[in-house]
PDB file of C-alpha atoms and ligand atoms in Angstrom:
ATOM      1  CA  UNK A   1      39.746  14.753 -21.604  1.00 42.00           C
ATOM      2  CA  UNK A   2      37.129  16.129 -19.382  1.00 44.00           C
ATOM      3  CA  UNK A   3      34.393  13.910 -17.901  1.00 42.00           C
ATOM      4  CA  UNK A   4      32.178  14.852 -20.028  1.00 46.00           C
ATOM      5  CA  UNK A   5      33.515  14.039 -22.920  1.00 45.00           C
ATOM      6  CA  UNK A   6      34.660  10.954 -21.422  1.00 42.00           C
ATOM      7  CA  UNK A   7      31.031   9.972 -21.328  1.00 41.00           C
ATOM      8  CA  UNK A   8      30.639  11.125 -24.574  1.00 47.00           C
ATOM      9  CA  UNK A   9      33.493   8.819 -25.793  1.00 42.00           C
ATOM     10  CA  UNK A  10      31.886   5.889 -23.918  1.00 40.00           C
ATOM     11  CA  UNK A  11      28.910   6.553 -25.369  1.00 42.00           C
ATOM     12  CA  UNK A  12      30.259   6.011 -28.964  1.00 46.00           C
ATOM     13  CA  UNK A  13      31.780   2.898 -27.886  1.00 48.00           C
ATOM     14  CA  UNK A  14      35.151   4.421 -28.769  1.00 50.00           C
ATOM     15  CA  UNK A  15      38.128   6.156 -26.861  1.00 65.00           C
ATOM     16  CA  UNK A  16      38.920   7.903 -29.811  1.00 85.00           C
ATOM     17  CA  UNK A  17      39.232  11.786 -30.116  1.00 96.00           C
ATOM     18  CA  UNK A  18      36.693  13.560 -32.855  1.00 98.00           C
ATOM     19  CA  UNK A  19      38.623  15.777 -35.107  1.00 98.00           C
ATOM     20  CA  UNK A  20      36.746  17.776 -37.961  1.00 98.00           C
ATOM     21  CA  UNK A  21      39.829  18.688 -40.743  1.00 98.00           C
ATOM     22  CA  UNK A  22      37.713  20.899 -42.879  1.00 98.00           C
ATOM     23  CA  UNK A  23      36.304  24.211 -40.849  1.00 98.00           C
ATOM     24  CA  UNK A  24      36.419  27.858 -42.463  1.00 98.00           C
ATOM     25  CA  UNK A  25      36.907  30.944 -41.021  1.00 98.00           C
ATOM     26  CA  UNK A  26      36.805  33.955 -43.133  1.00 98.00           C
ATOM     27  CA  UNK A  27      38.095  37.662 -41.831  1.00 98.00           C
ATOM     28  CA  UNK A  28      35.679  39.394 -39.658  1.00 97.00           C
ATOM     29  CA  UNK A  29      36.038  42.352 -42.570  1.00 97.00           C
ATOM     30  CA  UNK A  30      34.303  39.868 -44.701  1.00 97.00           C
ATOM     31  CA  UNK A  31      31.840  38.997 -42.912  1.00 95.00           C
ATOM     32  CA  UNK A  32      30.659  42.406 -42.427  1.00 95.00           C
ATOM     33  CA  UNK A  33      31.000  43.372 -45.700  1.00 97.00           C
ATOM     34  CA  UNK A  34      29.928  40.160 -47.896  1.00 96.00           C
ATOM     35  CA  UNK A  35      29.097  42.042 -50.709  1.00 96.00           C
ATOM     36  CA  UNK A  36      32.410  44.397 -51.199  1.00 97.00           C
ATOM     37  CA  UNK A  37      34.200  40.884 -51.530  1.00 98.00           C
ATOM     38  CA  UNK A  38      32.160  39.916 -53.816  1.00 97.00           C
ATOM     39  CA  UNK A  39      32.829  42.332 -56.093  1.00 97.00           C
ATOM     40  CA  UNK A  40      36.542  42.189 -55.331  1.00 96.00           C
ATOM     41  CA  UNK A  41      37.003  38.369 -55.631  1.00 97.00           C
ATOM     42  CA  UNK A  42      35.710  36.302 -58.613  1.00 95.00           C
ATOM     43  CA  UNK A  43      36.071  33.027 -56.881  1.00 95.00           C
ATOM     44  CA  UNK A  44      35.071  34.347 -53.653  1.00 97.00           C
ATOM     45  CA  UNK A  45      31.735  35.400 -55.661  1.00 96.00           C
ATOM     46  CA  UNK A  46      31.330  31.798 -57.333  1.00 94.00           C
ATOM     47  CA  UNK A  47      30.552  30.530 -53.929  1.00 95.00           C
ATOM     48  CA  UNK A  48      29.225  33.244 -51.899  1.00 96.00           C
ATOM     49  CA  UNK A  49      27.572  36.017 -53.527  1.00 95.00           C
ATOM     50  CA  UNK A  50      24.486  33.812 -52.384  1.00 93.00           C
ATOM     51  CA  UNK A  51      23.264  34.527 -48.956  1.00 91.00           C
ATOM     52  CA  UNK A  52      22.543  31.159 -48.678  1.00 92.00           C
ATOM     53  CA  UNK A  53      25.922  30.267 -48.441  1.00 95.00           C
ATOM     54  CA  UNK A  54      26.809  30.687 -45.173  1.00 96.00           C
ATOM     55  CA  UNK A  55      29.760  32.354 -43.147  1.00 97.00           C
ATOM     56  CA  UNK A  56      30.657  31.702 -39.949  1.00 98.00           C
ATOM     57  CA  UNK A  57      32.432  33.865 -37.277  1.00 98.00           C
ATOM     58  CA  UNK A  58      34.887  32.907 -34.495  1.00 98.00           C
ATOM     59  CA  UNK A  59      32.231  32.222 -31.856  1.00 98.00           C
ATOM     60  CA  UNK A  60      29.879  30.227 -34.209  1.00 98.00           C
ATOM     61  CA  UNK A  61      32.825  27.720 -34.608  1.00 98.00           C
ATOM     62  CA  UNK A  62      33.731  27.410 -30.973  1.00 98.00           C
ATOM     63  CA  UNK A  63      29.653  27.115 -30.260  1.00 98.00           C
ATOM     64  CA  UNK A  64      29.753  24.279 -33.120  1.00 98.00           C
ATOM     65  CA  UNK A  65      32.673  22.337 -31.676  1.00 98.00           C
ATOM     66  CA  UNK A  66      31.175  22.500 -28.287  1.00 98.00           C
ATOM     67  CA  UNK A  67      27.731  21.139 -29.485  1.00 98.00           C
ATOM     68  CA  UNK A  68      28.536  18.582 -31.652  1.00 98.00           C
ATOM     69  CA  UNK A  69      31.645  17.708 -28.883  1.00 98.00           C
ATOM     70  CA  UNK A  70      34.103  17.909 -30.962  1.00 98.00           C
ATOM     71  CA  UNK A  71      38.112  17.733 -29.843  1.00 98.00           C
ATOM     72  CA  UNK A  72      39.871  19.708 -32.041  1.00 98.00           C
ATOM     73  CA  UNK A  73      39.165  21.591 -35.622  1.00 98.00           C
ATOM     74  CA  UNK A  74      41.384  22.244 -38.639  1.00 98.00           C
ATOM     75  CA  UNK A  75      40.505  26.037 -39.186  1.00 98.00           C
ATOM     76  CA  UNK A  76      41.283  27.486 -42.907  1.00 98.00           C
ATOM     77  CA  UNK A  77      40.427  31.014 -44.528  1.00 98.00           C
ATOM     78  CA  UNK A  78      39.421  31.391 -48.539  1.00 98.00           C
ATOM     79  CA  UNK A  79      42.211  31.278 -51.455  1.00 98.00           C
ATOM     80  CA  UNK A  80      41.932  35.023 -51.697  1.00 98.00           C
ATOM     81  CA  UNK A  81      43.367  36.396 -55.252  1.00 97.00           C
ATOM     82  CA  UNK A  82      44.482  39.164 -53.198  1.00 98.00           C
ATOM     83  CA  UNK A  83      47.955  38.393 -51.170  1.00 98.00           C
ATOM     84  CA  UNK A  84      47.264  41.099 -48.483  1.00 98.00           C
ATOM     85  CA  UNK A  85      43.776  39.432 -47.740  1.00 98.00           C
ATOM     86  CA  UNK A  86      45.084  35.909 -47.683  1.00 98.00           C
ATOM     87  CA  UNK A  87      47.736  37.348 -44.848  1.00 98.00           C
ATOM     88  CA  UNK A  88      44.954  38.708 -43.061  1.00 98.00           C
ATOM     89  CA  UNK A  89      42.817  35.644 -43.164  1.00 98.00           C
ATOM     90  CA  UNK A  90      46.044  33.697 -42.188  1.00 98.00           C
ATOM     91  CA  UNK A  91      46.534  36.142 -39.042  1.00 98.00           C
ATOM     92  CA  UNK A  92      43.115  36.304 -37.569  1.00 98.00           C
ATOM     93  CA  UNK A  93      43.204  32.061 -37.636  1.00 98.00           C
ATOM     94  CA  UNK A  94      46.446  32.119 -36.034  1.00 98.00           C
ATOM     95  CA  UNK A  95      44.652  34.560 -33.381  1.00 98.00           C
ATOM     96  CA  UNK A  96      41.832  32.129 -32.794  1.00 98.00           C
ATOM     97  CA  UNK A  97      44.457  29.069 -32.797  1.00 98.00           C
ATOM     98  CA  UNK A  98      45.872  31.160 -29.782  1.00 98.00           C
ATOM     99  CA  UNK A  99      43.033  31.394 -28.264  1.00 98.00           C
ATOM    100  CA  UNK A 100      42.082  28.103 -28.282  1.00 98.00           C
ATOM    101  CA  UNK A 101      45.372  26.146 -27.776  1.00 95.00           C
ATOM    102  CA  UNK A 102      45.491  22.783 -28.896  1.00 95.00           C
ATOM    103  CA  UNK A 103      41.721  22.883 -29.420  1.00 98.00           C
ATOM    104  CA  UNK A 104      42.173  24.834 -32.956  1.00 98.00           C
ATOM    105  CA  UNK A 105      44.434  23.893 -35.417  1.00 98.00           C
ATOM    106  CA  UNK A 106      45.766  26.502 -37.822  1.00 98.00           C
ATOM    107  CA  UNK A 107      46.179  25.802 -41.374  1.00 99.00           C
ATOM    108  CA  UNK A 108      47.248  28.890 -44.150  1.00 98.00           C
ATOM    109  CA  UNK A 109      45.396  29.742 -47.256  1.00 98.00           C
ATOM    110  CA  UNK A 110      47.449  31.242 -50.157  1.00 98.00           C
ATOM    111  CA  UNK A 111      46.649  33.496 -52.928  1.00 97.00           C
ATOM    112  CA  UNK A 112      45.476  31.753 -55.689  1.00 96.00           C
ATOM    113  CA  UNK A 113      46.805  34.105 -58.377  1.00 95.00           C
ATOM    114  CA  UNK A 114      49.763  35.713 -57.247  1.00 96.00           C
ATOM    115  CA  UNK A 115      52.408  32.757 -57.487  1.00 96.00           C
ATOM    116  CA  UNK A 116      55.475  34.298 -56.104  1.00 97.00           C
ATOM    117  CA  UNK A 117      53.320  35.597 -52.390  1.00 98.00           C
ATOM    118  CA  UNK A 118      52.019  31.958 -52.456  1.00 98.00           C
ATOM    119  CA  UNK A 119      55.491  30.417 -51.909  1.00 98.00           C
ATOM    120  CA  UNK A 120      56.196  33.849 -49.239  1.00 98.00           C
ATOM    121  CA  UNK A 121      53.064  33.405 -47.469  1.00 98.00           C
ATOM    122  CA  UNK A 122      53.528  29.337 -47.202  1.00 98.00           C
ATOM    123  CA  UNK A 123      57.452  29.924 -45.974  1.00 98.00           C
ATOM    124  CA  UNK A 124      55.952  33.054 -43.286  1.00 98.00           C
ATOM    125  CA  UNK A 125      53.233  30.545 -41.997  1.00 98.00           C
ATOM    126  CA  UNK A 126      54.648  26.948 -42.297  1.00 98.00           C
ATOM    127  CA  UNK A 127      57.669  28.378 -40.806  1.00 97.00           C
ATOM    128  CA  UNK A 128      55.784  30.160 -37.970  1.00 97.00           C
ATOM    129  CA  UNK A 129      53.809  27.209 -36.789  1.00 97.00           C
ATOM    130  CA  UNK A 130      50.717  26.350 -38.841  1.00 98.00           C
ATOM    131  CA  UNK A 131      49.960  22.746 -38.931  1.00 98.00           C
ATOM    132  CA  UNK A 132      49.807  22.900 -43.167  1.00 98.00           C
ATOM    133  CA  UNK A 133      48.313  24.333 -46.255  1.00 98.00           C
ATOM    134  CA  UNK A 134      44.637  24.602 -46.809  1.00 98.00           C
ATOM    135  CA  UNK A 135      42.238  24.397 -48.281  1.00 98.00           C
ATOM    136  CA  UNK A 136      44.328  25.652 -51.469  1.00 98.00           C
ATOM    137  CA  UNK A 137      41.695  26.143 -54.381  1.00 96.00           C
ATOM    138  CA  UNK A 138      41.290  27.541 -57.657  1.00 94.00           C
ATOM    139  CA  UNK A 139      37.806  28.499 -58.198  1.00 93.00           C
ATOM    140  CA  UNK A 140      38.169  31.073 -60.611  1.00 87.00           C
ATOM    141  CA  UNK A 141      40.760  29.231 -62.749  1.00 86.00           C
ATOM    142  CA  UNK A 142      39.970  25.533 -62.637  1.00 90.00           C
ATOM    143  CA  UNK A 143      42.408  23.008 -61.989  1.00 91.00           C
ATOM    144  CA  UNK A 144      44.653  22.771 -64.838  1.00 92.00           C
ATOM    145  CA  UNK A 145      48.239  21.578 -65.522  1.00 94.00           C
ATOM    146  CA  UNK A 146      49.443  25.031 -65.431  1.00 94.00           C
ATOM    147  CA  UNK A 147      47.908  25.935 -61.939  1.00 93.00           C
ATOM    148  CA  UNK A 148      49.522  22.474 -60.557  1.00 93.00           C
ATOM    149  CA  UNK A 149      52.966  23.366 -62.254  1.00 94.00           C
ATOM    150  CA  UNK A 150      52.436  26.934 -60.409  1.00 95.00           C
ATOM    151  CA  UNK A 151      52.126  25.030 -56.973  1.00 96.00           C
ATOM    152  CA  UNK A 152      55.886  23.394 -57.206  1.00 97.00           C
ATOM    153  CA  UNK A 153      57.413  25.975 -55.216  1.00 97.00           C
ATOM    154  CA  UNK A 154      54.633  26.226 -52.144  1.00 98.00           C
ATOM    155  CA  UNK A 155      55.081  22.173 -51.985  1.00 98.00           C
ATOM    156  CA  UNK A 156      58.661  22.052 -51.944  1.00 98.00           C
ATOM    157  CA  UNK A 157      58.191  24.171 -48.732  1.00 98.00           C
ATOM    158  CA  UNK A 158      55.506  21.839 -47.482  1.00 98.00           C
ATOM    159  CA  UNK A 159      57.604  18.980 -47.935  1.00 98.00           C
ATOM    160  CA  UNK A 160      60.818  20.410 -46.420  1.00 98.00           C
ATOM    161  CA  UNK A 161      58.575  21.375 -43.164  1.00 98.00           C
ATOM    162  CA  UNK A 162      56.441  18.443 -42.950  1.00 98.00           C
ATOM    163  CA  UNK A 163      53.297  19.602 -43.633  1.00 98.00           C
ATOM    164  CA  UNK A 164      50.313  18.391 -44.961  1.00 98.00           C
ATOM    165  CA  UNK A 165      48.486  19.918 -48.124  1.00 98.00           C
ATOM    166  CA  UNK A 166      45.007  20.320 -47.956  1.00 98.00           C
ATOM    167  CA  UNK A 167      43.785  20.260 -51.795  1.00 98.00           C
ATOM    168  CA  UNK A 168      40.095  20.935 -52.789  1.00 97.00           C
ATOM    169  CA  UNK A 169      39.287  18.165 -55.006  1.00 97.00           C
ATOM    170  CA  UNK A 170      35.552  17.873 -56.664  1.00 97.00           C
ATOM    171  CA  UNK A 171      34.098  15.852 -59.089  1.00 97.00           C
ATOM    172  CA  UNK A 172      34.088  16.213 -62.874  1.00 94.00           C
ATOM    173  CA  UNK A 173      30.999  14.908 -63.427  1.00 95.00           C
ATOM    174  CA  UNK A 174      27.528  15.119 -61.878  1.00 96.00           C
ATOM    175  CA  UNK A 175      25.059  18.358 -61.049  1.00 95.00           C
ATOM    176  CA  UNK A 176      26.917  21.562 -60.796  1.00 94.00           C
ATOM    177  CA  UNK A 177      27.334  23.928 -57.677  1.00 93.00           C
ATOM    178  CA  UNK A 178      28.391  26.950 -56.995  1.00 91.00           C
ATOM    179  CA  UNK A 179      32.296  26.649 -56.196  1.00 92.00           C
ATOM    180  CA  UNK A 180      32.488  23.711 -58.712  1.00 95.00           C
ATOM    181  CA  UNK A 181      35.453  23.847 -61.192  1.00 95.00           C
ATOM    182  CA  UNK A 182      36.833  21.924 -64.230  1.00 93.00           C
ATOM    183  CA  UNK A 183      39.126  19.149 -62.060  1.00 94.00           C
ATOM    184  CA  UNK A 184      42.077  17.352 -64.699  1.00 94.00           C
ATOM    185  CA  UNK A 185      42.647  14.675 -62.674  1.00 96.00           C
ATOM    186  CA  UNK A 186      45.505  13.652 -64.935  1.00 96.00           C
ATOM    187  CA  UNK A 187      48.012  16.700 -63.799  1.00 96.00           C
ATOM    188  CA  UNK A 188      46.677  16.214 -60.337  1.00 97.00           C
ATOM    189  CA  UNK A 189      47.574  12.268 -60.070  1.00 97.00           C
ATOM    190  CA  UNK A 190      51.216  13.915 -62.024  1.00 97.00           C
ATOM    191  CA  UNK A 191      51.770  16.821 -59.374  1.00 97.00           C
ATOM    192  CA  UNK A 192      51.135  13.821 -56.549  1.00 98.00           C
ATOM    193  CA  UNK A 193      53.142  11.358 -58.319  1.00 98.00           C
ATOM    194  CA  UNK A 194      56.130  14.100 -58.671  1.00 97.00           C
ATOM    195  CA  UNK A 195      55.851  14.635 -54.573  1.00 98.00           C
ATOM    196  CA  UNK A 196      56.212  11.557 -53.360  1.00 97.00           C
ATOM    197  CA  UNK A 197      57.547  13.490 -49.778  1.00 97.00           C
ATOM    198  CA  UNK A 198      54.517  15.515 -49.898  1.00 98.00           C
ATOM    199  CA  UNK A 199      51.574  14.629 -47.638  1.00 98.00           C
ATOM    200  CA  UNK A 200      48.227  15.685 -49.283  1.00 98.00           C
ATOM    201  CA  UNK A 201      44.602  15.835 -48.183  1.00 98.00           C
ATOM    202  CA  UNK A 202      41.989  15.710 -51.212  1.00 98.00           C
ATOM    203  CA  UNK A 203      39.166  17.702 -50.385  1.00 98.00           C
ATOM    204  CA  UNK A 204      35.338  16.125 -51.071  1.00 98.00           C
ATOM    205  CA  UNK A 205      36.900  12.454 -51.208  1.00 98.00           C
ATOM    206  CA  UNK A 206      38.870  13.867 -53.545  1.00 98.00           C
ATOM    207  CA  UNK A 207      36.302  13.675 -56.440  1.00 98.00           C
ATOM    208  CA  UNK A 208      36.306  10.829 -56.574  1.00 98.00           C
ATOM    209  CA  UNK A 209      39.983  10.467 -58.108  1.00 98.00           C
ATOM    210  CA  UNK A 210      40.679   7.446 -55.442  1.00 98.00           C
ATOM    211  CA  UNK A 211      39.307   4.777 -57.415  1.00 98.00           C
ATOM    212  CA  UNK A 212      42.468   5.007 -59.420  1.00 98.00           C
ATOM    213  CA  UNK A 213      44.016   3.470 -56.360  1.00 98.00           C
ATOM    214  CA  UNK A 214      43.130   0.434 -57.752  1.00 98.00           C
ATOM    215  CA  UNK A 215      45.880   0.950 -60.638  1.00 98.00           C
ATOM    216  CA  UNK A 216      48.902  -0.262 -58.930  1.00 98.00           C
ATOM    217  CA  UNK A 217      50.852   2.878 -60.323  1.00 97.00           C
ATOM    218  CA  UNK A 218      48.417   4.963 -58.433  1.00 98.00           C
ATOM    219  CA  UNK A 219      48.397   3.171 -55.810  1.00 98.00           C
ATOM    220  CA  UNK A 220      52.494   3.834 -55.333  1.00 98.00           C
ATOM    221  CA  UNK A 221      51.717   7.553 -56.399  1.00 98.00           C
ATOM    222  CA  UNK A 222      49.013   7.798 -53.279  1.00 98.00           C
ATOM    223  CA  UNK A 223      51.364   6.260 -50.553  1.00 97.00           C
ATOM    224  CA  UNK A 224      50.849   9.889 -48.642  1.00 98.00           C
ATOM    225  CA  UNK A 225      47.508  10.517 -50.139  1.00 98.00           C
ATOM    226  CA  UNK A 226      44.689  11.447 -47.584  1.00 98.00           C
ATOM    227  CA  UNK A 227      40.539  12.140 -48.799  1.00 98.00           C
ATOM    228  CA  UNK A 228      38.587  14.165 -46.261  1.00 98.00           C
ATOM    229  CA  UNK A 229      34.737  13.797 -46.069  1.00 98.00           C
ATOM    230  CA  UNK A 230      33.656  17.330 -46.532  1.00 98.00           C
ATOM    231  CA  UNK A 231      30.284  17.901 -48.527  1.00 98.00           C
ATOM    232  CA  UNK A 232      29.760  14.236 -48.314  1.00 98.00           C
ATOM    233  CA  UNK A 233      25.941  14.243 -47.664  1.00 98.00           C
ATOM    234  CA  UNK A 234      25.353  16.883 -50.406  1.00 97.00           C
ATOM    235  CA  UNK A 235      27.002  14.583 -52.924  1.00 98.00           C
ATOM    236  CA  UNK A 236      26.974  10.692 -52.391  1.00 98.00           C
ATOM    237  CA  UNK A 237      25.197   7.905 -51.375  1.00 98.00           C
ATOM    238  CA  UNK A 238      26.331   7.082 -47.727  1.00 98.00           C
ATOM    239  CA  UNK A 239      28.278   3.912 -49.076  1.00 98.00           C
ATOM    240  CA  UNK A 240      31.065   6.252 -50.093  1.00 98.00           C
ATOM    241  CA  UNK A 241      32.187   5.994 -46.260  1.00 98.00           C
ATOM    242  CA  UNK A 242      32.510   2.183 -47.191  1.00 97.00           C
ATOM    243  CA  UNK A 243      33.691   2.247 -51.071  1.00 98.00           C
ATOM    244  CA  UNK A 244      36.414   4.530 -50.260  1.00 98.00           C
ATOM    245  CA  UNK A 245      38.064   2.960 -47.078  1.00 98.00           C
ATOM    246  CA  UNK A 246      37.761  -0.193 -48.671  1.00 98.00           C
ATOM    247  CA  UNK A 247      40.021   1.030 -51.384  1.00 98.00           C
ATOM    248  CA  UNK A 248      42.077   3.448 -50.154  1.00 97.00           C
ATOM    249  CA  UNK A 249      42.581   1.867 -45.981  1.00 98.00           C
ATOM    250  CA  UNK A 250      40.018   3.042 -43.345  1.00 97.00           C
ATOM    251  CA  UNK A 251      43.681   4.785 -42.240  1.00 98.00           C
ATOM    252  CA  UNK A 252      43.328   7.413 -44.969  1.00 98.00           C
ATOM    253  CA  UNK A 253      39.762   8.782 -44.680  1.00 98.00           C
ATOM    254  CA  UNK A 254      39.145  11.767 -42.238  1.00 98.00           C
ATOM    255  CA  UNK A 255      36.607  13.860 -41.197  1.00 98.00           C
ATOM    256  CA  UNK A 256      36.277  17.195 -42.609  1.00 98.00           C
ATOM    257  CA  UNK A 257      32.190  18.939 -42.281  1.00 98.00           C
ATOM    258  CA  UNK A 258      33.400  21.689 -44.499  1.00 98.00           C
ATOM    259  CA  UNK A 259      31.822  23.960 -41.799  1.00 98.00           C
ATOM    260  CA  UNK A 260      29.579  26.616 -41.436  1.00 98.00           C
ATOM    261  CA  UNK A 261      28.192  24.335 -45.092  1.00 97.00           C
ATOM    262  CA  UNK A 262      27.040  21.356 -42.862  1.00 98.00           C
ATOM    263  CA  UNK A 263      28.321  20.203 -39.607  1.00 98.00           C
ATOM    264  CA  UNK A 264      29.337  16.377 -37.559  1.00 98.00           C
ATOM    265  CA  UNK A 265      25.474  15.539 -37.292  1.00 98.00           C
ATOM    266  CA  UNK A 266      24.911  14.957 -40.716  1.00 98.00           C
ATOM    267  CA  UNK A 267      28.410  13.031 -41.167  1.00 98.00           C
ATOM    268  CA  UNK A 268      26.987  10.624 -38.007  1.00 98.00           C
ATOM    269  CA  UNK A 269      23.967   9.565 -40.445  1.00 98.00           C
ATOM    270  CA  UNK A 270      25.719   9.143 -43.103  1.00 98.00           C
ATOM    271  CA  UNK A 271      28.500   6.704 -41.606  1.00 98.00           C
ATOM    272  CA  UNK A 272      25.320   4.942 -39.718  1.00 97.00           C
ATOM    273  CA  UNK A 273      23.988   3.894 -42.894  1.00 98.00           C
ATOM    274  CA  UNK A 274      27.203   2.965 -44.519  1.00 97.00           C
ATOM    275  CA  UNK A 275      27.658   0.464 -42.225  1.00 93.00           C
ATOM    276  CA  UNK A 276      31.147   0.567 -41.198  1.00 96.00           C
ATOM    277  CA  UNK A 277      32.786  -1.409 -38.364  1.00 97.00           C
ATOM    278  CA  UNK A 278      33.242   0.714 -35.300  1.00 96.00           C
ATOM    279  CA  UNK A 279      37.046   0.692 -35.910  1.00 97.00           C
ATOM    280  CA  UNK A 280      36.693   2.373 -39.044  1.00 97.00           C
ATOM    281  CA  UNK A 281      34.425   4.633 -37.672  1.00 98.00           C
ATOM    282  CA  UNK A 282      36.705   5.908 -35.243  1.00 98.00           C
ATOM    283  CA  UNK A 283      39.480   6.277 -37.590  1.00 98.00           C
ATOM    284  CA  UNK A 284      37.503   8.706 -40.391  1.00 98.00           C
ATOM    285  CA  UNK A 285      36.267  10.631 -36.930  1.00 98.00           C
ATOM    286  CA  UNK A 286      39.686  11.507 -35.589  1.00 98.00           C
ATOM    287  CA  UNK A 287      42.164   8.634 -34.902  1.00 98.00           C
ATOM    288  CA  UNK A 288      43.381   8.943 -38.371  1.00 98.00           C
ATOM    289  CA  UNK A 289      43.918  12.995 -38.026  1.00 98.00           C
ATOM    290  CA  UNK A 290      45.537  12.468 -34.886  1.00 98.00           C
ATOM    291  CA  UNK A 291      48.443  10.142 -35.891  1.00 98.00           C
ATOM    292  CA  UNK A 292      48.806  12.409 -39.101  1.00 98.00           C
ATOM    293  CA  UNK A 293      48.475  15.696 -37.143  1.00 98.00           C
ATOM    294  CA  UNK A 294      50.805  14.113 -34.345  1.00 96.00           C
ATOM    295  CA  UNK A 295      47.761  15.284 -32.125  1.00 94.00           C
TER     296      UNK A 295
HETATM  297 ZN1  LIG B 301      36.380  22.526 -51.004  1.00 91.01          ZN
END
């Protein structure tokens, strides 16, 4: 820790690192060329055929990390439909994980439609290093009983290495957004329940699918069941911070921005007002990703 950020630490009343679990980096070809992916990927399109929507390169996540003082960031590409594009993604984070050791922390993306380079792509990366899966997504599809069944073979990897599974989760109810999809949060409580080795990350406080941890059968069913904050701000009232630590364990909440979408500023207000103890404050900002990271 540099003295710096030892000041910074002191300053937050905490000696605990700051770890943001939910950062995406798409391939520079993409970037440059928005609008050809667009037309090539439907769920790519969902989400950013707006220029609103906003991609960030290499630099503008090392710039972010740096401002906002951040340790270490979980970096993750798109769920490309094409498996070729998901390797490429996969291989340019690995590059940037390289060049940032132990500051950036590679997870894969795999093709959401092609099933059988899913399980290849999570063997070639799991195998090669990357810290786990993520952010695995179906936004052209929906999550349906089918797509979990699809997953068995990427999780039986993910279990046999260890790694965690970083699921995006969102909410079935409520205003719609672009990259919002039909959740069934039945098969997604059965593909959990079925994978008891398997450690997963829900995505967007999982949708809110964690108050069912108050059902002692999900409960048993969530033993390895993480929620990361990402979109937070854009979708609940602060006391979400509060609500879901107190059901879940401030040990299972962790900090994901969902960046370039909104970055560790906005999180800061938003665990201010809920009102948390510092303790559990310093878990959802990084203590909790570093025991589960082994960081
Ligand atoms: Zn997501």
């Amino acid at each position: 820790m540099s003295v710096q950020r030892e000041a910074h630490a002191g300053a937050a009343c905490n000696n605990a690192m700051i770890i943001d679990v939910h950062i995406h980096l798409f391939p520079r070809k993409v970037r440059e060329h928005r609008e050809e992916y667009c037309a090539r990927d439907r769920g790519f399109a969902a989400i950013y055929a707006s220029p609103n929507a906003r991609i960030a390169s290499d630099t503008e996540i090392i710039r972010y990390l740096d401002d906002a003082e951040i340790d270490k960031g979980v970096v993750f590409g798109f769920p490309w439909g094409d498996p070729d594009l998901v390797m490429r993604n996969n291989d340019e984070i690995w590059d940037l994980a390289e060049r940032h050791a132990g500051r950036i922390i590679p997870f894969a993306v795999l093709s959401s439609e092609d099933r059988a380079a899913a399980g290849k792509e999570a063997e070639r990366t799991l195998g090669n290093g990357f810290a786990g899966l993520g952010e695995l997504a179906f936004y052209d599809l929906g999550w349906t009983a089918p797509v979990a069944a699809g997953m068995q073979p990427v999780l039986d990897t993910a279990a046999a290495l260890g790694k965690p599974v970083l699921l995006h989760v969102n909410e079935p109810v409520g205003h719609q957004y672009p990259g919002k999809i039909a959740i069934d949060f039945a098969s997604l409580l059965e593909m959990i329940e079925t994978n008891p080795s398997v450690t997963f990350i829900l995505a967007h406080f999982g949708g809110g699918v964690f108050v069912y941890h108050l059902m002692p059968e999900v409960r048993a069913a969530f033993q390895r069941t993480y929620l990361d904050t990402a979109a937070s701000p854009y979708l609940y009232d602060p006391r979400i911070f509060r609500v879901a630590s107190d059901i879940m364990g401030e040990d299972k909440i962790l900090f994901g921005s969902d960046y370039p979408l909104l970055s560790l500023p906005r999180y800061l207000k938003q665990l201010e007002k809920a009102d948390v103890s510092s303790t559990t404050r310093a878990a959802i900002l990084g203590g909790n990703a570093q025991k589960l990271l082994h960081l």
